[in-house]
mmCIF file of C-alpha atoms in Angstrom:
data_model
loop_
_atom_site.group_PDB
_atom_site.id
_atom_site.type_symbol
_atom_site.label_atom_id
_atom_site.label_comp_id
_atom_site.label_asym_id
_atom_site.label_seq_id
_atom_site.Cartn_x
_atom_site.Cartn_y
_atom_site.Cartn_z
ATOM 1 C CA MET K 150 -96.555 -22.526 60.337
ATOM 2 C CA SER K 151 -94.077 -21.614 58.021
ATOM 3 C CA SER K 152 -94.108 -17.660 57.002
ATOM 4 C CA GLN K 153 -93.749 -17.027 53.158
ATOM 5 C CA THR K 154 -91.570 -13.356 52.750
ATOM 6 C CA GLU K 155 -93.336 -11.925 49.254
ATOM 7 C CA THR K 156 -90.788 -11.357 47.147
ATOM 8 C CA ILE K 157 -90.020 -7.870 45.690
ATOM 9 C CA ARG K 158 -89.922 -7.781 41.402
ATOM 10 C CA ARG K 159 -88.337 -5.078 40.232
ATOM 11 C CA VAL K 160 -90.054 -3.145 37.320
ATOM 12 C CA THR K 161 -90.036 -4.436 34.126
ATOM 13 C CA VAL K 162 -89.096 -2.347 30.829
ATOM 14 C CA PRO K 163 -92.838 -3.594 29.267
ATOM 15 C CA GLN K 164 -94.723 -2.445 32.519
ATOM 16 C CA LEU K 165 -92.812 1.115 32.031
ATOM 17 C CA ARG K 166 -93.163 1.244 28.459
ATOM 18 C CA ALA K 167 -97.127 0.495 29.185
ATOM 19 C CA ARG K 168 -97.452 3.752 31.614
ATOM 20 C CA LYS K 169 -97.450 5.832 28.456
ATOM 21 C CA GLY K 170 -100.373 8.375 29.234
ATOM 22 C CA ALA K 171 -101.406 6.912 32.681
ATOM 23 C CA ASP K 172 -100.020 7.925 36.035
ATOM 24 C CA PRO K 173 -96.760 9.996 35.877
ATOM 25 C CA ILE K 174 -93.241 7.875 36.201
ATOM 26 C CA VAL K 175 -91.214 8.907 38.641
ATOM 27 C CA SER K 176 -87.550 9.030 38.290
ATOM 28 C CA LEU K 177 -84.294 10.720 40.158
ATOM 29 C CA THR K 178 -80.597 10.120 38.971
ATOM 30 C CA ALA K 179 -78.732 8.073 41.229
ATOM 31 C CA TYR K 180 -74.715 7.041 41.673
ATOM 32 C CA HIS K 181 -74.359 4.861 45.010
ATOM 33 C CA ALA K 182 -75.794 2.318 46.712
ATOM 34 C CA HIS K 183 -77.689 3.883 50.018
ATOM 35 C CA THR K 184 -79.421 6.330 48.062
ATOM 36 C CA ALA K 185 -80.282 5.135 45.020
ATOM 37 C CA ALA K 186 -81.841 2.172 47.818
ATOM 38 C CA ILE K 187 -83.885 5.439 49.418
ATOM 39 C CA ALA K 188 -84.742 6.098 46.081
ATOM 40 C CA GLU K 189 -86.618 3.304 44.838
ATOM 41 C CA LYS K 190 -88.915 3.932 47.668
ATOM 42 C CA TYR K 191 -90.572 6.399 45.516
ATOM 43 C CA CYS K 192 -89.227 6.355 41.568
ATOM 44 C CA ASP K 193 -90.395 3.766 39.278
ATOM 45 C CA PHE K 194 -87.053 4.245 37.529
ATOM 46 C CA LEU K 195 -83.421 4.976 38.531
ATOM 47 C CA LEU K 196 -81.272 6.416 36.146
ATOM 48 C CA VAL K 197 -76.756 5.833 36.915
ATOM 49 C CA GLY K 198 -75.939 9.022 34.704
ATOM 50 C CA ASP K 199 -73.173 9.742 33.177
ATOM 51 C CA SER K 200 -73.767 13.026 35.414
ATOM 52 C CA LEU K 201 -71.710 11.517 37.673
ATOM 53 C CA GLY K 202 -68.678 13.870 35.956
ATOM 54 C CA MET K 203 -69.494 16.430 37.068
ATOM 55 C CA VAL K 204 -71.271 15.494 40.102
ATOM 56 C CA MET K 205 -69.646 13.041 41.932
ATOM 57 C CA HIS K 206 -66.339 13.435 40.520
ATOM 58 C CA GLY K 207 -65.852 17.685 39.524
ATOM 59 C CA MET K 208 -65.587 17.606 35.875
ATOM 60 C CA GLU K 209 -66.241 20.028 33.644
ATOM 61 C CA SER K 210 -68.375 18.038 31.259
ATOM 62 C CA THR K 211 -70.077 14.495 30.834
ATOM 63 C CA VAL K 212 -67.368 14.135 27.636
ATOM 64 C CA GLY K 213 -64.477 12.543 30.034
ATOM 65 C CA VAL K 214 -66.897 9.911 32.537
ATOM 66 C CA SER K 215 -64.866 6.360 31.488
ATOM 67 C CA LEU K 216 -66.873 3.359 30.438
ATOM 68 C CA GLU K 217 -65.553 2.128 33.952
ATOM 69 C CA LEU K 218 -67.097 4.257 35.657
ATOM 70 C CA MET K 219 -70.503 4.017 34.764
ATOM 71 C CA ILE K 220 -70.204 0.169 35.540
ATOM 72 C CA MET K 221 -68.077 0.453 38.907
ATOM 73 C CA HIS K 222 -71.303 3.468 39.773
ATOM 74 C CA GLY K 223 -74.048 0.745 37.866
ATOM 75 C CA LYS K 224 -72.647 -2.185 40.045
ATOM 76 C CA ALA K 225 -73.832 0.126 43.420
ATOM 77 C CA VAL K 226 -76.964 1.576 42.541
ATOM 78 C CA VAL K 227 -78.527 -2.582 41.104
ATOM 79 C CA ARG K 228 -76.600 -3.980 44.634
ATOM 80 C CA GLY K 229 -78.407 -1.235 46.412
ATOM 81 C CA THR K 230 -81.882 -1.880 44.741
ATOM 82 C CA LYS K 231 -84.725 -4.248 45.089
ATOM 83 C CA ARG K 232 -87.738 -3.281 43.085
ATOM 84 C CA ALA K 233 -86.859 -0.070 41.006
ATOM 85 C CA LEU K 234 -85.970 -0.587 37.648
ATOM 86 C CA VAL K 235 -82.127 0.622 37.164
ATOM 87 C CA VAL K 236 -80.939 2.301 33.325
ATOM 88 C CA VAL K 237 -77.359 2.918 33.496
ATOM 89 C CA ASP K 238 -76.770 5.629 30.702
ATOM 90 C CA MET K 239 -73.626 4.477 28.188
ATOM 91 C CA PRO K 240 -70.582 7.544 28.108
ATOM 92 C CA PHE K 241 -69.026 9.220 25.028
ATOM 93 C CA GLY K 242 -67.293 7.601 22.947
ATOM 94 C CA THR K 243 -69.141 4.451 23.992
ATOM 95 C CA TYR K 244 -72.136 3.615 20.716
ATOM 96 C CA GLU K 245 -71.192 6.590 18.240
ATOM 97 C CA GLU K 246 -68.704 4.813 16.253
ATOM 98 C CA SER K 247 -71.338 1.993 15.112
ATOM 99 C CA PRO K 248 -74.133 -0.045 15.815
ATOM 100 C CA SER K 249 -71.290 -3.596 17.031
ATOM 101 C CA GLN K 250 -69.301 -0.827 19.020
ATOM 102 C CA ALA K 251 -72.470 0.245 21.200
ATOM 103 C CA PHE K 252 -73.488 -3.858 21.700
ATOM 104 C CA ARG K 253 -70.295 -4.767 22.493
ATOM 105 C CA ASN K 254 -70.278 -1.949 25.014
ATOM 106 C CA ALA K 255 -73.997 -2.135 26.497
ATOM 107 C CA ALA K 256 -73.517 -5.766 26.963
ATOM 108 C CA LYS K 257 -70.544 -5.170 29.031
ATOM 109 C CA ILE K 258 -72.379 -2.965 31.515
ATOM 110 C CA MET K 259 -75.275 -5.154 31.545
ATOM 111 C CA LYS K 260 -73.312 -8.291 32.117
ATOM 112 C CA GLU K 261 -71.454 -6.393 33.793
ATOM 113 C CA THR K 262 -73.321 -4.156 35.830
ATOM 114 C CA GLN K 263 -76.952 -6.303 36.103
ATOM 115 C CA CYS K 264 -79.070 -3.389 34.977
ATOM 116 C CA GLN K 265 -82.144 -3.833 32.814
ATOM 117 C CA ALA K 266 -81.103 -1.166 30.453
ATOM 118 C CA VAL K 267 -79.056 1.234 28.927
ATOM 119 C CA LYS K 268 -79.249 4.651 27.276
ATOM 120 C CA LEU K 269 -77.956 6.935 24.931
ATOM 121 C CA GLU K 270 -77.973 10.163 23.440
ATOM 122 C CA GLY K 271 -79.145 11.171 20.192
ATOM 123 C CA GLY K 272 -81.717 11.485 17.352
ATOM 124 C CA ALA K 273 -82.644 9.795 14.304
ATOM 125 C CA ARG K 274 -79.192 9.564 13.873
ATOM 126 C CA MET K 275 -78.562 7.145 16.298
ATOM 127 C CA ALA K 276 -81.276 5.230 14.820
ATOM 128 C CA GLU K 277 -80.446 2.323 13.564
ATOM 129 C CA THR K 278 -78.105 1.775 17.137
ATOM 130 C CA ILE K 279 -80.915 1.889 18.989
ATOM 131 C CA LYS K 280 -82.917 -0.945 16.833
ATOM 132 C CA PHE K 281 -79.713 -2.837 15.995
ATOM 133 C CA LEU K 282 -79.052 -2.872 20.252
ATOM 134 C CA THR K 283 -83.038 -3.993 20.993
ATOM 135 C CA GLU K 284 -83.116 -6.369 18.196
ATOM 136 C CA ARG K 285 -80.265 -8.896 20.080
ATOM 137 C CA GLY K 286 -81.746 -7.864 23.702
ATOM 138 C CA ILE K 287 -80.896 -4.775 24.998
ATOM 139 C CA PRO K 288 -82.739 -2.716 25.783
ATOM 140 C CA VAL K 289 -82.720 1.681 24.921
ATOM 141 C CA MET K 290 -84.162 4.499 27.055
ATOM 142 C CA ALA K 291 -83.513 7.452 24.304
ATOM 143 C CA HIS K 292 -82.844 10.796 24.752
ATOM 144 C CA ILE K 293 -83.223 14.365 22.850
ATOM 145 C CA GLY K 294 -83.342 17.868 23.307
ATOM 146 C CA LEU K 295 -80.198 19.624 25.311
ATOM 147 C CA THR K 296 -78.070 16.395 25.322
ATOM 148 C CA PRO K 297 -75.216 17.148 27.140
ATOM 149 C CA GLN K 298 -72.540 14.998 25.711
ATOM 150 C CA SER K 299 -72.681 17.240 22.124
ATOM 151 C CA THR K 300 -72.456 20.440 24.558
ATOM 152 C CA ASN K 301 -68.836 20.895 22.700
ATOM 153 C CA ILE K 302 -71.369 21.479 19.191
ATOM 154 C CA MET K 303 -74.047 23.101 20.974
ATOM 155 C CA GLY K 304 -71.385 25.396 22.564
ATOM 156 C CA GLY K 305 -72.376 24.848 26.078
ATOM 157 C CA PHE K 306 -75.930 24.308 27.782
ATOM 158 C CA LYS K 307 -78.530 25.711 26.067
ATOM 159 C CA THR K 308 -81.817 25.244 26.042
ATOM 160 C CA GLN K 309 -83.573 23.953 22.549
ATOM 161 C CA GLY K 310 -86.391 24.579 20.491
ATOM 162 C CA ARG K 311 -86.877 28.712 21.510
ATOM 163 C CA ASP K 312 -86.991 28.723 17.835
ATOM 164 C CA GLU K 313 -90.256 26.951 16.485
ATOM 165 C CA ASP K 314 -88.481 26.433 13.069
ATOM 166 C CA GLU K 315 -86.462 24.112 14.720
ATOM 167 C CA TRP K 316 -89.034 22.019 16.289
ATOM 168 C CA GLN K 317 -89.860 19.842 13.389
ATOM 169 C CA PHE K 318 -86.583 18.644 13.558
ATOM 170 C CA HIS K 319 -86.425 17.053 17.518
ATOM 171 C CA ILE K 320 -89.906 15.937 17.039
ATOM 172 C CA ASP K 321 -88.947 13.574 13.286
ATOM 173 C CA ASP K 322 -85.797 12.613 16.508
ATOM 174 C CA ALA K 323 -88.354 11.209 19.134
ATOM 175 C CA VAL K 324 -90.370 9.412 16.227
ATOM 176 C CA ALA K 325 -87.296 8.318 15.295
ATOM 177 C CA VAL K 326 -86.236 7.101 17.889
ATOM 178 C CA ALA K 327 -89.357 5.687 19.264
ATOM 179 C CA GLU K 328 -89.844 3.604 15.890
ATOM 180 C CA ALA K 329 -86.237 2.452 16.398
ATOM 181 C CA GLY K 330 -87.505 0.693 19.656
ATOM 182 C CA ALA K 331 -86.819 2.762 22.314
ATOM 183 C CA PHE K 332 -88.698 1.851 25.411
ATOM 184 C CA ALA K 333 -88.903 5.748 26.525
ATOM 185 C CA VAL K 334 -87.263 8.643 25.537
ATOM 186 C CA VAL K 335 -85.801 11.566 27.408
ATOM 187 C CA VAL K 336 -86.152 15.101 26.723
ATOM 188 C CA GLU K 337 -84.015 17.507 27.751
ATOM 189 C CA GLY K 338 -83.675 21.051 27.845
ATOM 190 C CA VAL K 339 -86.422 22.225 25.536
ATOM 191 C CA VAL K 340 -89.020 24.810 25.217
ATOM 192 C CA GLU K 341 -92.591 23.319 27.149
ATOM 193 C CA PRO K 342 -94.345 24.191 23.646
ATOM 194 C CA LEU K 343 -92.217 21.617 22.057
ATOM 195 C CA ALA K 344 -91.974 18.809 24.665
ATOM 196 C CA GLU K 345 -95.380 18.691 24.659
ATOM 197 C CA LYS K 346 -95.982 18.155 21.400
ATOM 198 C CA ILE K 347 -92.756 15.346 21.114
ATOM 199 C CA THR K 348 -95.028 13.440 23.763
ATOM 200 C CA GLN K 349 -97.964 13.609 21.554
ATOM 201 C CA ALA K 350 -95.821 12.641 19.042
ATOM 202 C CA ILE K 351 -95.156 9.205 19.974
ATOM 203 C CA THR K 352 -96.226 6.154 21.833
ATOM 204 C CA VAL K 353 -93.344 5.521 24.165
ATOM 205 C CA PRO K 354 -92.919 7.465 27.276
ATOM 206 C CA THR K 355 -91.297 10.781 27.101
ATOM 207 C CA ILE K 356 -89.549 11.329 30.436
ATOM 208 C CA GLY K 357 -88.854 14.981 31.039
ATOM 209 C CA ILE K 358 -86.266 17.004 32.044
ATOM 210 C CA GLY K 359 -86.427 21.490 31.666
ATOM 211 C CA ALA K 360 -88.828 20.084 29.644
ATOM 212 C CA SER K 361 -93.155 20.409 30.122
ATOM 213 C CA LYS K 362 -94.998 18.327 33.129
ATOM 214 C CA THR K 363 -97.099 17.414 29.921
ATOM 215 C CA CYS K 364 -94.743 14.457 29.540
ATOM 216 C CA ASP K 365 -95.487 11.055 31.190
ATOM 217 C CA GLY K 366 -92.536 11.257 33.291
ATOM 218 C CA GLN K 367 -89.974 13.402 35.313
ATOM 219 C CA ILE K 368 -86.077 12.631 36.295
ATOM 220 C CA LEU K 369 -84.128 14.944 38.099
ATOM 221 C CA VAL K 370 -80.468 14.649 39.071
ATOM 222 C CA MET K 371 -80.802 13.856 42.892
ATOM 223 C CA GLU K 372 -78.162 15.674 44.182
ATOM 224 C CA ASP K 373 -80.306 18.780 42.514
ATOM 225 C CA MET K 374 -83.087 18.441 44.032
ATOM 226 C CA LEU K 375 -82.022 17.702 47.386
ATOM 227 C CA GLY K 376 -80.584 20.877 47.628
ATOM 228 C CA LEU K 377 -76.162 19.713 47.918
ATOM 229 C CA ASN K 378 -75.106 21.950 45.089
ATOM 230 C CA ASP K 379 -75.482 26.024 45.807
ATOM 231 C CA TRP K 380 -76.873 26.435 41.608
ATOM 232 C CA VAL K 381 -78.810 24.010 39.577
ATOM 233 C CA PRO K 382 -80.540 25.200 36.263
ATOM 234 C CA LYS K 383 -84.257 26.773 36.543
ATOM 235 C CA PHE K 384 -86.067 22.909 35.750
ATOM 236 C CA VAL K 385 -84.935 22.019 39.274
ATOM 237 C CA LYS K 386 -87.163 22.642 42.041
ATOM 238 C CA LYS K 387 -85.171 22.222 45.492
ATOM 239 C CA PHE K 388 -86.635 20.276 47.296
ATOM 240 C CA GLY K 389 -84.857 19.783 50.330
ATOM 241 C CA ALA K 390 -81.486 21.222 52.300
ATOM 242 C CA VAL K 391 -79.533 18.505 52.124
ATOM 243 C CA GLY K 392 -75.953 20.650 51.570
ATOM 244 C CA GLU K 393 -77.532 22.782 54.750
ATOM 245 C CA ALA K 394 -77.973 19.950 57.252
ATOM 246 C CA ILE K 395 -74.604 18.227 56.488
ATOM 247 C CA GLU K 396 -72.509 21.684 56.335
ATOM 248 C CA ASP K 397 -74.202 21.938 59.819
ATOM 249 C CA ALA K 398 -73.333 19.019 60.458
ATOM 250 C CA ILE K 399 -69.783 18.621 60.333
ATOM 251 C CA ALA K 400 -69.325 22.231 61.866
ATOM 252 C CA SER K 401 -70.795 20.921 65.047
ATOM 253 C CA TYR K 402 -68.552 17.629 64.619
ATOM 254 C CA ALA K 403 -65.311 20.265 64.128
ATOM 255 C CA GLU K 404 -66.144 22.004 67.696
ATOM 256 C CA ASP K 405 -67.044 19.186 69.480
ATOM 257 C CA VAL K 406 -63.453 17.306 68.756
ATOM 258 C CA LYS K 407 -61.416 21.059 68.988
ATOM 259 C CA SER K 408 -63.165 21.183 72.242
ATOM 260 C CA ARG K 409 -62.874 17.757 73.236
ATOM 261 C CA ALA K 410 -66.668 17.243 73.713
ATOM 262 C CA PHE K 411 -66.354 14.407 71.348
ATOM 263 C CA PRO K 412 -65.585 11.023 71.447
ATOM 264 C CA THR K 413 -67.409 10.699 75.409
ATOM 265 C CA GLN K 414 -68.082 7.994 76.720
ATOM 266 C CA ASP K 415 -70.767 6.415 75.349
ATOM 267 C CA ASN K 416 -68.838 6.804 71.984
ATOM 268 C CA VAL K 417 -65.482 5.070 73.528
ATOM 269 C CA TYR K 418 -64.959 1.649 74.436
ATOM 270 C CA GLY K 419 -64.007 0.415 78.762
ATOM 271 C CA SER K 420 -60.896 -2.355 79.251
ATOM 272 C CA LYS K 421 -62.403 -5.482 81.148
ATOM 273 C CA LYS K 422 -61.331 -5.442 84.892
#
């Protein structure tokens, strides 16, 4: 009797979009194959975020991240996964100039990484570009509120919407990108009541980060929630203490090397007798 292996299928863009108002969408950032393979057991989609510039490469902001760097990490995440939908960030300077520029670079990302969608920052000002991409077969996740690529203009990573007079601007941004064809909208760093209004105002899922539990899903930087970083933003809950575990393991290794307790006979190869 022959056995058949069940085919594992990735979450699709239409499936994710259909989760509006349904069970909360679970997501994390991912930058390499092995952690992506673990995370996809529990996540609906994984974001290869340009936050990797700060988290993985020690940059002060995401502005210095290159297209080549995003593609390299995107390939690793796709190779490490089978089920989760993979979204890759478009880095600063690769999409703002024109819809044509955005299409060339988004197509390059998708062809070389084999990801299922791209994400770009900006609200109403990017609506034309989002429409251009989606009409040409490139699914787009939008990103509004606190947009890290614009921190030089914002004057840092500042919470958005503290002044209620600003709310309509952010709501209009969300409506514009959703109507342009974005299948989901990341809402970052906005006050909770504004995030709730944005979620109510659009027909596609909102993915909150520093927003509200009323969003249709949540995302965090994996290294932040694992406890790899000493300092994290207020909106991050540390679900682990991986940083401490790594340091303890390295300290034990160093101690064993110095005392010659490692390697033992179990860790070396003998010769033929």
